[in-house]
Coordinates of C-alpha atoms in Angstrom, one line a residue:
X14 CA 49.1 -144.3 -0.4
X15 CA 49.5 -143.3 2.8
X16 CA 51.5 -144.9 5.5
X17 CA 48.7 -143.7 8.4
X18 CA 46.7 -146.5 9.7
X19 CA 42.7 -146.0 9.1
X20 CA 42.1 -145.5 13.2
X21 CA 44.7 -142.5 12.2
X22 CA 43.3 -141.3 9.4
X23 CA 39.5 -141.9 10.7
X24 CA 40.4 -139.7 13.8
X25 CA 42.1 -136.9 12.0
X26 CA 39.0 -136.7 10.0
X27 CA 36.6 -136.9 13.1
X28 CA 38.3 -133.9 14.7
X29 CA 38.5 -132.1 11.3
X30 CA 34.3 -132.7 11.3
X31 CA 33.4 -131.7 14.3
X32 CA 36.1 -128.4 14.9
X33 CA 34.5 -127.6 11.5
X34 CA 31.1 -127.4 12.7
X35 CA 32.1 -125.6 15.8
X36 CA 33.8 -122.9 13.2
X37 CA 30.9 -123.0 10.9
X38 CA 27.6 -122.1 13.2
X39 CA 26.7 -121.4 16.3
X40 CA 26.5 -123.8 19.2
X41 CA 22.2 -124.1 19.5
X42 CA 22.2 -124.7 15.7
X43 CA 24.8 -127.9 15.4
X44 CA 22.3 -130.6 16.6
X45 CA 19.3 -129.0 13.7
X46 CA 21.3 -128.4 10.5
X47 CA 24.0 -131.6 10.7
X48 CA 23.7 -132.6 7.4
X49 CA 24.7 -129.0 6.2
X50 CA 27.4 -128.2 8.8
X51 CA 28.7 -131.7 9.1
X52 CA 29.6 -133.8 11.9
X53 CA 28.6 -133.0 15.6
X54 CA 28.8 -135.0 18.6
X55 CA 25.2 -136.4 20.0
X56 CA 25.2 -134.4 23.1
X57 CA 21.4 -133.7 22.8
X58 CA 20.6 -137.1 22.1
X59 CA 19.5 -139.9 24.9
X60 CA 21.8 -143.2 24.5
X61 CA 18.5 -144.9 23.5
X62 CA 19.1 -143.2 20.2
X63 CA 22.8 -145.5 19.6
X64 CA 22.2 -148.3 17.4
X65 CA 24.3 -151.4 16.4
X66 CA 27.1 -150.3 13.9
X67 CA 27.2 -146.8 15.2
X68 CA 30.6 -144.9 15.9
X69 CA 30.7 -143.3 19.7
X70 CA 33.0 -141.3 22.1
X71 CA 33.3 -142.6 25.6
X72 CA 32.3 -140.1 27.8
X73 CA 34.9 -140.7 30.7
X74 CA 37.3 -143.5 29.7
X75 CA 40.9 -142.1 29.6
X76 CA 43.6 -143.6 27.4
X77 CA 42.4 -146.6 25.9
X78 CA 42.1 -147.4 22.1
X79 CA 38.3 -147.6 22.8
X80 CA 37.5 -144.0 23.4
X81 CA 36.4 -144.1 20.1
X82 CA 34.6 -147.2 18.5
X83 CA 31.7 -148.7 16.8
X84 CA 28.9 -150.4 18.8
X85 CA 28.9 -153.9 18.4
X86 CA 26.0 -155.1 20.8
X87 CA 24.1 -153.0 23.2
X88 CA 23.7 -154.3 26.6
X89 CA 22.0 -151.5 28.6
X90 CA 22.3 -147.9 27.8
X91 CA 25.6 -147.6 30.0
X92 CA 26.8 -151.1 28.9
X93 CA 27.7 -151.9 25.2
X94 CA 31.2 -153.6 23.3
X95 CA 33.0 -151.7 20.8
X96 CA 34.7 -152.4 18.1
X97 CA 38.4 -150.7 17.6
X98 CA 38.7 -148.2 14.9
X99 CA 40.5 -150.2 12.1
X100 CA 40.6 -153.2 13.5
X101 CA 37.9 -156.3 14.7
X102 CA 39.3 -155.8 18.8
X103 CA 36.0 -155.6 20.6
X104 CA 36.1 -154.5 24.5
X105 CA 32.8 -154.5 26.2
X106 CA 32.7 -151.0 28.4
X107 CA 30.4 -150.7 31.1
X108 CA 29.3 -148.0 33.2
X109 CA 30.0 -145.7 30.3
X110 CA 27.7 -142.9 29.0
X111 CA 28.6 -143.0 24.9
X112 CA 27.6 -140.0 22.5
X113 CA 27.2 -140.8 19.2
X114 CA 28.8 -139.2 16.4
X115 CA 26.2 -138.0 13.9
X116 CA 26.8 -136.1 10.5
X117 CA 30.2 -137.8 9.2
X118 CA 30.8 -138.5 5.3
X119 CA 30.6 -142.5 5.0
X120 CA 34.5 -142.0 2.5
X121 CA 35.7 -140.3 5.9
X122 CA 35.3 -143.7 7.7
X123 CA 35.9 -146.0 5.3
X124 CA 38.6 -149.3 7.0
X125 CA 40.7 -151.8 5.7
X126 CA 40.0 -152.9 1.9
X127 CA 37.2 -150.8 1.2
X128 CA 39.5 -147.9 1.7
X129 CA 42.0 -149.7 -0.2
X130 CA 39.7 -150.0 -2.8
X131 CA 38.6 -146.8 -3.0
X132 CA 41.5 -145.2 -3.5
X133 CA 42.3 -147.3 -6.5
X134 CA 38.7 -146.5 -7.9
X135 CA 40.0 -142.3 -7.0
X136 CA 43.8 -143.5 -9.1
X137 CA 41.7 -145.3 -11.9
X138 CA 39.7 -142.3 -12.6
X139 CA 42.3 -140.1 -12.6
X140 CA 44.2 -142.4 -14.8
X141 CA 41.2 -143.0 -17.3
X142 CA 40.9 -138.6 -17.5
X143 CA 37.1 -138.7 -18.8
X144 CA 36.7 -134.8 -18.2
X145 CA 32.9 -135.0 -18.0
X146 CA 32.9 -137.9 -15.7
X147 CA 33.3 -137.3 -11.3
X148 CA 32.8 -139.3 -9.0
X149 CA 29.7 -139.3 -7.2
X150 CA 29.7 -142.6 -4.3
X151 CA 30.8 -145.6 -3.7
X152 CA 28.3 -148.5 -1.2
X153 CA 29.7 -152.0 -0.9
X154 CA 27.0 -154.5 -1.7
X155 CA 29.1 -157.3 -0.1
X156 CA 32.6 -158.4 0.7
X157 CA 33.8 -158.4 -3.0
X158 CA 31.1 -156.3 -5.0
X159 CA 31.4 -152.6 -5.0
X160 CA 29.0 -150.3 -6.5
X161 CA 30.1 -146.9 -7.7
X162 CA 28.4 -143.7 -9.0
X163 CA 29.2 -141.4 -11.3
X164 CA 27.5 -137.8 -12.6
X165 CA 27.8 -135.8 -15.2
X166 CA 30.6 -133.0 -15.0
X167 CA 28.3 -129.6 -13.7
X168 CA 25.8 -131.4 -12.8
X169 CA 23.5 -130.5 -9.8
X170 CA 23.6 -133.2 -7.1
X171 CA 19.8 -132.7 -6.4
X172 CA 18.8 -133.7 -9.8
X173 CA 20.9 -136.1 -11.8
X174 CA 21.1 -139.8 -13.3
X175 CA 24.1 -141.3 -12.3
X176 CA 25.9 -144.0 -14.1
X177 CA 26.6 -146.8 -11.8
X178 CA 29.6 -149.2 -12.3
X179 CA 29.2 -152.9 -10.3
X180 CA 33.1 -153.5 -9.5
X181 CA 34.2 -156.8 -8.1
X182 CA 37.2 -156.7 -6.2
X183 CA 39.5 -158.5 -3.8
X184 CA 43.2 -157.7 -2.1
X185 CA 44.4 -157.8 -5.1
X186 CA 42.3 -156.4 -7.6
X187 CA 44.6 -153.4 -9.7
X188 CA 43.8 -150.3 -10.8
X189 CA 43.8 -151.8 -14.7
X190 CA 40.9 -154.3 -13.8
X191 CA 39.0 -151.9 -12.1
X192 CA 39.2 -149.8 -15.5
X193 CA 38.4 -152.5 -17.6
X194 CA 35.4 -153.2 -15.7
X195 CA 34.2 -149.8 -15.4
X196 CA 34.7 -149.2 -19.7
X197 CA 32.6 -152.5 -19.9
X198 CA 30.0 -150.8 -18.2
X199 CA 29.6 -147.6 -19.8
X200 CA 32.6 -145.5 -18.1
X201 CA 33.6 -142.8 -20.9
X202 CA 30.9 -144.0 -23.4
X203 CA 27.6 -143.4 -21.9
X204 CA 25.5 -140.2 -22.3
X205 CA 24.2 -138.3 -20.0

């Protein structure tokens, strides 16, 4: 794994986003078409369209790690808290206008054990080599359930019936458990 932190990582993949969207289509078409072009910054949007749990830029704040964050509570439309990429530090900024940041994959912004578990879900896969097996999504039901999602190998994303795997997991959950629960469940077994 990677020694980057996730605020790293998250950030890289932020900037990849949104330059590839400004490569991709021209400027008047970014806000209409996000979901096809990726991620875009809200700059048509008004900042009564920022919810709880959505990731911002600050429009003017200079070097601080809150330049980029997730909105905690809303206050007034130029007063909110943020939480710190990749970590629970929450700074309440004021007389702020935020744009959100619309369009980005959910696995580019996964933090802390979720990504950690991902990535052993991505090694277990890898390590099980089921050729008509990929991996389709992952959600996290709670704290220690996982729920992932797998298609058929060729299969059109539009039309498909997934298997889905119900992992439970903690710190220290391995890569062998995570198999073993995913075989009980139909991993390698189940037809499409």
């Amino acid at each position: 794994m990677s020694t980057e932190t996730d605020k790293e990582r998250i950030l890289a993949n932020i900037l990849d986003c949104i330059a590839r969207s400004c490569i991709t289509m021209p400027y008047a078409e970014r806000y209409k078409n996000s979901d096809k072009y990726g991620a875009y910054l809200g700059w048509f949007e008004s900042d009564d369209s920022i919810k709880i749990g959505d990731l911002v830029m600050c429009a003017t704040i200079r070097d601080t790690k809150y330049k980029f964050g997730y909105i905690t509570k809303i206050i007034s439309q130029t007063h909110m808290e943020i939480r710190e990429i990749g970590s629970n530090s929450i700074c309440s900024i004021s007389n702020e206008r935020f744009y959100p940041i619309r369009g980005m994959r959910k696995l580019d912004l996964l933090e802390g054990k979720e990504y950690t578990l991902f990535c052993k879900v991505m090694k277990a896969i890898h390590k099980a080599d089921e050729y008509m097996y990929r991996f389709n999504d992952i959600n996290f039901e709670s704290n220690d359930v996982a729920v992932v999602s797998f298609r058929k190998k060729w299969t059109d994303l539009t039309e498909f019936h997934p298997l889905i795997v119900k992992i439970n997991y903690d710190n220290k959950t391995s890569i062998k458990q995570i198999l073993e629960q995913m075989y009980q469940q139909g991993y390698g077994t189940k037809e499409f």
